[in-house]
């Protein structure tokens, strides 16, 4: 676990802005709340080499996700995104759809993404519907992990309908341990 603090985050941002050869960055398991204010937007908008971003369990929170999504939507190099197990997520009464909606908009705009992991971040049916709309016509996305979220039958149905429309790219849609009841009995 890293606790970068303000100085560490500033150093990371400076390094990413100056290093034009960086291809992969892993900032997983950060327990520092400063990650929520990390200026991902600026880094993502300006980098032209970054292909992989792993932010597994980074505590981005809603504001951090919103800024991150803006940058991701304008980026033309990132192919793999891991944004799983963000511990800021709500619980079953308060889904993380707001962040999922922003990430969905970024997925829709970013034509280079091939792998997106949004496991266990509290996405509900509303977020799933926006993600479904984003993948309907996406030409490069091969893998989408939405496992361990609060996606119920309605959200699963919308995602499966999007899959029927997108026959060009998506090869893997992971919905393990979502909240669907009817699909467990009838389909799986």
XYZ file of N, CA and C in Angstrom:
564
model
N 0.834 -1.184 0.000
C 0.000 0.000 0.000
C 0.873 1.240 0.000
N 0.522 2.152 -0.865
C 1.260 3.408 -0.958
C 0.469 4.511 -0.290
N 1.173 5.430 0.289
C 0.569 6.651 0.805
C 1.413 7.795 0.274
N 1.112 8.196 -0.953
C 1.952 9.155 -1.651
C 1.966 10.533 -1.013
N 0.832 10.998 -0.546
C 0.753 12.358 -0.040
C 0.831 13.351 -1.189
N 0.680 14.632 -0.865
C 0.685 15.674 -1.889
C 1.990 15.712 -2.681
N 3.118 15.596 -1.990
C 4.416 15.653 -2.669
C 4.606 14.473 -3.613
N 4.191 13.297 -3.179
C 4.317 12.110 -4.021
C 3.456 12.191 -5.266
N 2.223 12.669 -5.103
C 1.325 12.812 -6.239
C 1.873 13.843 -7.216
N 2.387 14.947 -6.699
C 2.995 15.966 -7.560
C 4.167 15.381 -8.339
N 4.990 14.574 -7.688
C 6.131 13.946 -8.360
C 5.668 12.988 -9.453
N 4.612 12.226 -9.180
C 4.084 11.299 -10.181
C 3.559 12.058 -11.395
N 2.786 13.110 -11.145
C 2.237 13.903 -12.239
C 3.352 14.507 -13.081
N 4.347 15.064 -12.434
C 5.476 15.662 -13.152
C 6.195 14.622 -13.993
N 6.429 13.462 -13.424
C 7.108 12.385 -14.160
C 6.293 11.950 -15.372
N 4.990 11.805 -15.195
C 4.146 11.383 -16.317
C 4.067 12.449 -17.404
N 4.070 13.708 -17.006
C 4.024 14.783 -17.992
C 5.325 14.890 -18.783
N 6.447 14.573 -18.125
C 7.738 14.720 -18.776
C 8.215 13.461 -19.481
N 7.759 12.302 -19.057
C 8.217 11.048 -19.643
C 7.312 10.677 -20.807
N 7.810 10.862 -22.000
C 7.005 10.592 -23.191
C 7.068 9.130 -23.620
N 7.814 8.310 -22.878
C 7.937 6.895 -23.228
C 7.162 5.963 -22.300
N 6.595 6.488 -21.225
C 5.880 5.663 -20.253
C 4.708 4.972 -20.923
N 4.653 3.650 -20.816
C 3.562 2.890 -21.433
C 2.572 2.335 -20.413
N 3.039 1.996 -19.216
C 2.198 1.350 -18.218
C 2.409 2.010 -16.856
N 1.303 2.254 -16.155
C 1.416 2.777 -14.803
C 0.448 2.021 -13.897
N 0.968 1.608 -12.759
C 0.177 0.900 -11.762
C 0.234 1.725 -10.479
N -0.913 2.241 -10.085
C -1.024 3.014 -8.850
C -2.022 2.337 -7.921
N -2.047 1.032 -7.969
C -3.013 0.244 -7.203
C -2.718 0.294 -5.711
N -3.753 0.015 -4.929
C -3.678 -0.104 -3.472
C -3.159 1.150 -2.795
N -3.761 2.267 -3.123
C -3.389 3.506 -2.461
C -4.415 3.851 -1.403
N -3.942 4.019 -0.197
C -4.811 4.307 0.928
C -4.900 5.792 1.230
N -4.280 6.603 0.446
C -4.222 8.024 0.706
C -5.374 8.742 0.009
N -6.116 9.521 0.736
C -7.255 10.244 0.166
C -6.822 11.241 -0.903
N -5.557 11.596 -0.936
C -5.075 12.546 -1.925
C -5.246 11.999 -3.347
N -5.389 10.679 -3.491
C -5.588 10.106 -4.819
C -6.868 10.636 -5.452
N -7.832 11.024 -4.640
C -9.083 11.552 -5.175
C -8.881 12.880 -5.890
N -7.838 13.610 -5.526
C -7.593 14.895 -6.173
C -6.496 14.796 -7.234
N -5.995 13.624 -7.455
C -4.947 13.388 -8.441
C -5.409 13.893 -9.810
N -4.633 14.721 -10.466
C -5.080 15.337 -11.725
C -4.954 14.407 -12.934
N -5.674 13.288 -12.895
C -5.628 12.333 -14.001
C -6.049 12.970 -15.316
N -6.995 13.872 -15.232
C -7.499 14.487 -16.452
C -6.369 15.097 -17.260
N -5.558 15.919 -16.613
C -4.463 16.585 -17.324
C -3.467 15.578 -17.880
N -3.116 14.591 -17.074
C -2.144 13.588 -17.511
C -2.688 12.825 -18.711
N -3.920 12.376 -18.623
C -4.509 11.584 -19.706
C -4.695 12.386 -20.980
N -5.047 13.643 -20.844
C -5.234 14.477 -22.026
C -3.915 14.752 -22.738
N -2.826 14.800 -21.992
C -1.554 15.219 -22.570
C -0.598 14.087 -22.919
N -0.796 12.905 -22.354
C 0.126 11.818 -22.650
C -0.175 11.214 -24.017
N 0.860 10.795 -24.688
C 0.694 10.176 -25.996
C 1.341 8.794 -26.055
N 1.736 8.261 -24.897
C 2.361 6.944 -24.897
C 1.723 5.955 -23.934
N 0.984 6.433 -22.943
C 0.424 5.578 -21.905
C -0.618 4.627 -22.480
N -0.398 3.317 -22.287
C -1.308 2.298 -22.813
C -2.082 1.567 -21.721
N -1.521 1.480 -20.515
C -2.159 0.753 -19.422
C -2.215 1.622 -18.178
N -3.401 1.669 -17.570
C -3.574 2.378 -16.304
C -4.240 1.415 -15.338
N -3.574 1.145 -14.228
C -4.123 0.262 -13.209
C -4.327 1.077 -11.939
N -5.582 1.336 -11.621
C -5.944 2.106 -10.439
C -6.775 1.250 -9.482
N -6.469 -0.025 -9.445
C -7.181 -0.955 -8.570
C -7.117 -0.461 -7.132
N -8.264 -0.277 -6.529
C -8.400 0.104 -5.119
C -7.605 1.364 -4.773
N -7.920 2.444 -5.493
C -7.184 3.688 -5.271
C -7.972 4.762 -4.544
N -9.209 4.501 -4.184
C -10.012 5.474 -3.435
C -10.182 6.788 -4.195
N -10.481 6.708 -5.476
C -10.648 7.921 -6.269
C -11.844 8.749 -5.827
N -12.906 8.104 -5.441
C -14.106 8.828 -5.076
C -14.779 9.430 -6.297
N -15.923 10.049 -6.084
C -16.707 10.573 -7.206
C -15.978 11.675 -7.953
N -15.402 12.618 -7.236
C -14.711 13.722 -7.897
C -13.508 13.252 -8.691
N -12.762 12.331 -8.116
C -11.597 11.796 -8.821
C -11.991 11.032 -10.064
N -13.061 10.262 -9.967
C -13.533 9.505 -11.123
C -14.021 10.452 -12.218
N -14.714 11.505 -11.837
C -15.208 12.461 -12.826
C -14.048 13.103 -13.589
N -13.021 13.532 -12.875
C -11.852 14.138 -13.532
C -11.129 13.108 -14.394
N -10.989 11.915 -13.876
C -10.327 10.839 -14.613
C -11.078 10.544 -15.915
N -12.395 10.440 -15.830
C -13.204 10.105 -17.002
C -13.080 11.163 -18.093
N -13.022 12.427 -17.713
C -12.851 13.486 -18.712
C -11.560 13.291 -19.500
N -10.493 13.014 -18.790
C -9.216 12.792 -19.462
C -9.215 11.533 -20.307
N -9.798 10.464 -19.802
C -9.840 9.198 -20.534
C -10.617 9.344 -21.835
N -11.686 10.106 -21.802
C -12.483 10.311 -23.003
C -11.741 11.060 -24.094
N -10.750 11.835 -23.706
C -9.972 12.620 -24.679
C -8.642 11.958 -25.041
N -8.343 10.853 -24.395
C -7.075 10.168 -24.626
C -7.166 9.289 -25.867
N -6.049 9.144 -26.576
C -6.037 8.328 -27.792
C -5.022 7.190 -27.734
N -4.480 6.900 -26.534
C -3.471 5.845 -26.453
C -3.793 4.738 -25.461
N -4.598 5.009 -24.444
C -4.864 4.014 -23.398
C -5.690 2.867 -23.965
N -5.173 1.659 -23.769
C -5.853 0.454 -24.236
C -6.430 -0.359 -23.081
N -5.764 -0.326 -21.929
C -6.198 -1.147 -20.801
C -6.428 -0.266 -19.581
N -7.620 -0.415 -18.990
C -7.993 0.340 -17.803
C -8.465 -0.618 -16.718
N -7.858 -0.522 -15.551
C -8.306 -1.271 -14.381
C -8.690 -0.245 -13.329
N -9.977 -0.203 -13.015
C -10.514 0.741 -12.035
C -11.416 -0.047 -11.091
N -10.895 -1.134 -10.578
C -11.697 -2.058 -9.778
C -11.485 -1.862 -8.285
N -12.468 -2.342 -7.524
C -12.401 -2.329 -6.059
C -12.123 -0.961 -5.475
N -12.782 0.047 -6.005
C -12.657 1.385 -5.433
C -13.481 1.401 -4.157
N -12.855 1.593 -3.039
C -13.537 1.465 -1.763
C -14.415 2.651 -1.407
N -14.484 3.637 -2.260
C -15.377 4.757 -2.002
C -16.819 4.398 -2.349
N -17.009 3.303 -3.049
C -18.338 2.962 -3.539
C -19.336 2.908 -2.398
N -20.588 3.035 -2.783
C -21.646 2.989 -1.793
C -21.911 1.563 -1.364
N -23.105 1.348 -0.918
C -23.509 -0.001 -0.575
C -24.738 -0.316 -1.403
N -25.470 -1.326 -1.065
C -26.620 -1.707 -1.884
C -27.681 -0.620 -1.935
N -27.689 0.309 -1.004
C -28.675 1.377 -1.006
C -28.229 2.587 -1.826
N -26.944 2.671 -2.115
C -26.428 3.842 -2.816
C -25.399 3.385 -3.843
N -25.841 3.096 -5.031
C -24.961 2.582 -6.078
C -24.017 3.659 -6.592
N -23.009 3.234 -7.272
C -21.965 4.096 -7.790
C -22.252 4.469 -9.239
N -23.505 4.650 -9.571
C -23.885 4.909 -10.954
C -23.343 6.227 -11.484
N -23.231 7.227 -10.644
C -22.730 8.528 -11.095
C -21.349 8.385 -11.732
N -20.454 7.682 -11.070
C -19.124 7.449 -11.623
C -19.171 6.560 -12.851
N -20.024 5.544 -12.825
C -20.149 4.633 -13.965
C -20.653 5.368 -15.206
N -21.549 6.321 -15.018
C -22.075 7.100 -16.136
C -20.956 7.912 -16.782
N -20.101 8.491 -15.961
C -18.972 9.269 -16.495
C -17.950 8.367 -17.196
N -17.688 7.209 -16.608
C -16.765 6.257 -17.241
C -17.365 5.748 -18.550
N -18.673 5.501 -18.576
C -19.335 5.048 -19.811
C -19.156 6.072 -20.927
N -19.313 7.344 -20.604
C -19.126 8.398 -21.608
C -17.693 8.389 -22.129
N -16.743 8.142 -21.246
C -15.334 8.074 -21.660
C -15.084 6.862 -22.553
N -15.682 5.723 -22.202
C -15.527 4.514 -23.018
C -16.079 4.775 -24.419
N -17.212 5.425 -24.481
C -17.841 5.703 -25.770
C -16.950 6.577 -26.657
N -16.292 7.567 -26.058
C -15.436 8.496 -26.810
C -14.053 7.929 -27.115
N -13.566 7.021 -26.274
C -12.197 6.520 -26.423
C -12.196 5.271 -27.300
N -11.745 5.408 -28.507
C -11.791 4.298 -29.466
C -10.586 3.367 -29.373
N -9.654 3.633 -28.466
C -8.475 2.760 -28.346
C -8.613 1.720 -27.244
N -9.572 1.879 -26.346
C -9.725 0.933 -25.236
C -10.043 -0.470 -25.739
N -9.305 -1.445 -25.226
C -9.574 -2.845 -25.554
C -9.950 -3.650 -24.315
N -9.573 -3.167 -23.129
C -9.769 -3.917 -21.878
C -10.190 -2.942 -20.787
N -11.367 -3.189 -20.186
C -11.853 -2.323 -19.108
C -12.316 -3.204 -17.958
N -11.742 -2.982 -16.774
C -12.091 -3.732 -15.568
C -12.740 -2.776 -14.573
N -14.048 -2.942 -14.379
C -14.816 -2.129 -13.432
C -15.419 -3.030 -12.359
N -14.685 -4.049 -11.981
C -15.168 -5.014 -10.998
C -15.335 -4.376 -9.628
N -16.452 -4.696 -8.988
C -16.667 -4.369 -7.579
C -16.518 -2.877 -7.267
N -17.230 -2.072 -8.058
C -17.207 -0.639 -7.763
C -18.607 -0.099 -7.494
N -19.569 -0.989 -7.334
C -20.901 -0.577 -6.931
C -21.811 -0.114 -8.049
N -21.570 -0.525 -9.268
C -22.410 -0.124 -10.397
C -23.778 -0.775 -10.268
N -24.827 0.018 -10.478
C -26.195 -0.479 -10.470
C -26.765 -0.504 -11.879
N -28.072 -0.631 -11.982
C -28.724 -0.749 -13.289
C -28.566 0.493 -14.159
N -28.638 1.679 -13.551
C -28.511 2.917 -14.325
C -27.110 3.017 -14.954
N -26.088 2.719 -14.176
C -24.725 2.732 -14.706
C -24.533 1.662 -15.770
N -25.117 0.487 -15.541
C -25.017 -0.607 -16.513
C -25.661 -0.207 -17.837
N -26.777 0.505 -17.775
C -27.458 0.945 -19.003
C -26.578 1.916 -19.785
N -25.910 2.821 -19.099
C -25.019 3.774 -19.782
C -23.804 3.051 -20.373
N -23.284 2.082 -19.650
C -22.157 1.300 -20.173
C -22.615 0.503 -21.396
N -23.828 -0.047 -21.336
C -24.375 -0.787 -22.482
C -24.442 0.107 -23.719
N -24.920 1.325 -23.539
C -24.998 2.262 -24.664
C -23.612 2.573 -25.221
N -22.625 2.628 -24.336
C -21.258 2.938 -24.762
C -20.636 1.801 -25.572
N -21.023 0.564 -25.270
C -20.384 -0.571 -25.964
C -21.137 -1.016 -27.217
N -22.343 -0.506 -27.414
C -23.136 -0.923 -28.579
C -22.384 -0.799 -29.891
N -21.699 0.301 -30.086
C -21.005 0.549 -31.350
C -19.494 0.650 -31.206
N -18.985 0.247 -30.049
C -17.541 0.337 -29.810
C -16.826 -0.702 -30.667
N -15.814 -0.293 -31.384
C -15.145 -1.179 -32.341
C -13.885 -1.853 -31.813
N -13.341 -1.382 -30.681
C -12.074 -1.953 -30.219
C -12.163 -2.706 -28.898
N -13.196 -2.473 -28.108
C -13.292 -3.081 -26.781
C -13.478 -4.591 -26.885
N -12.549 -5.336 -26.297
C -12.579 -6.794 -26.334
C -13.027 -7.408 -25.014
N -12.716 -6.752 -23.893
C -12.963 -7.318 -22.564
C -13.585 -6.263 -21.660
N -14.705 -6.617 -21.027
C -15.364 -5.720 -20.083
C -15.739 -6.529 -18.852
N -15.187 -6.155 -17.706
C -15.454 -6.847 -16.449
C -16.344 -5.965 -15.582
N -17.561 -6.427 -15.365
C -18.514 -5.737 -14.493
C -18.913 -6.635 -13.330
N -18.104 -7.609 -13.019
C -18.436 -8.573 -11.971
C -18.497 -7.918 -10.600
N -19.223 -8.566 -9.696
C -19.351 -8.127 -8.311
C -19.911 -6.719 -8.167
N -20.862 -6.361 -9.019
C -21.538 -5.076 -8.919
C -23.004 -5.314 -8.570
N -23.775 -4.254 -8.443
C -25.186 -4.345 -8.069
C -26.086 -4.282 -9.290
N -25.717 -5.003 -10.325
C -26.477 -5.020 -11.570
C -27.518 -6.137 -11.470
N -28.780 -5.746 -11.551
C -29.878 -6.698 -11.421
C -30.344 -7.147 -12.806
N -31.427 -7.874 -12.865
C -31.941 -8.421 -14.122
C -32.096 -7.359 -15.214
N -32.654 -6.214 -14.848
C -32.881 -5.147 -15.823
C -31.555 -4.688 -16.451
N -30.556 -4.476 -15.629
C -29.251 -4.056 -16.133
C -28.586 -5.127 -16.989
N -28.719 -6.374 -16.576
C -28.152 -7.490 -17.348
C -28.828 -7.558 -18.719
N -30.150 -7.384 -18.739
C -30.894 -7.424 -20.001
C -30.393 -6.345 -20.961
N -30.207 -5.138 -20.465
C -29.737 -4.038 -21.306
C -28.330 -4.330 -21.837
N -27.472 -4.891 -20.999
C -26.123 -5.244 -21.450
C -26.162 -6.325 -22.523
N -27.009 -7.325 -22.348
C -27.117 -8.400 -23.341
C -27.688 -7.879 -24.662
N -28.597 -6.929 -24.586
C -29.126 -6.311 -25.807
C -28.024 -5.545 -26.544
N -27.155 -4.884 -25.802
C -26.029 -4.172 -26.419
C -25.083 -5.157 -27.097
N -24.888 -6.307 -26.478
C -24.036 -7.329 -27.085
C -24.599 -7.819 -28.417
N -25.906 -7.894 -28.512
C -26.527 -8.326 -29.761
C -26.265 -7.318 -30.874
N -26.146 -6.048 -30.518
C -25.892 -5.006 -31.509
C -24.416 -4.904 -31.861
N -23.543 -5.220 -30.908
C -22.104 -5.123 -31.157
C -21.571 -6.524 -31.443
N -21.466 -6.826 -32.689
C -20.944 -8.147 -33.070
C -19.518 -8.050 -33.586
N -18.909 -6.876 -33.482
C -17.588 -6.681 -34.065
C -16.421 -6.851 -33.106
N -16.606 -6.506 -31.822
C -15.411 -6.489 -30.983
C -15.511 -7.277 -29.685
N -16.458 -6.994 -28.827
C -16.453 -7.522 -27.467
C -16.458 -9.047 -27.452
N -15.446 -9.607 -26.819
C -15.300 -11.060 -26.725
C -15.616 -11.573 -25.327
N -15.407 -10.731 -24.298
C -15.630 -11.154 -22.922
C -16.424 -10.094 -22.174
N -17.543 -10.525 -21.588
C -18.323 -9.682 -20.690
C -18.476 -10.470 -19.404
N -17.840 -10.013 -18.344
C -17.848 -10.722 -17.062
C -18.899 -10.099 -16.150
N -19.902 -10.897 -15.798
C -20.986 -10.452 -14.923
C -21.117 -11.366 -13.712
N -20.054 -12.053 -13.360
C -20.070 -12.982 -12.232
C -20.393 -12.232 -10.939
N -21.213 -12.805 -10.120
C -21.590 -12.276 -8.807
C -22.264 -10.910 -8.869
N -23.043 -10.678 -9.926
C -23.907 -9.512 -9.926
C -25.196 -9.918 -9.216
N -26.199 -9.091 -9.231
C -27.389 -9.318 -8.424
C -28.575 -9.884 -9.189
N -28.355 -10.418 -10.383
C -29.452 -10.950 -11.188
C -30.059 -12.177 -10.533
N -31.373 -12.241 -10.530
C -32.084 -13.385 -9.935
C -32.669 -14.280 -11.019
N -33.388 -13.692 -11.967
C -34.038 -14.487 -13.011
C -33.018 -15.163 -13.918
N -31.927 -14.479 -14.203
C -30.925 -15.059 -15.086
C -30.239 -16.255 -14.443
N -30.106 -16.200 -13.144
C -29.503 -17.337 -12.444
C -30.325 -18.592 -12.650
N -31.654 -18.453 -12.648
C -32.532 -19.600 -12.810
C -32.691 -19.995 -14.269
N -32.911 -18.997 -15.144
C -33.296 -19.283 -16.512
C -32.144 -19.418 -17.491
N -31.117 -18.627 -17.332
C -30.059 -18.590 -18.323
C -28.820 -19.343 -17.872
N -28.416 -19.113 -16.627
C -27.168 -19.696 -16.172
C -27.474 -21.005 -15.524
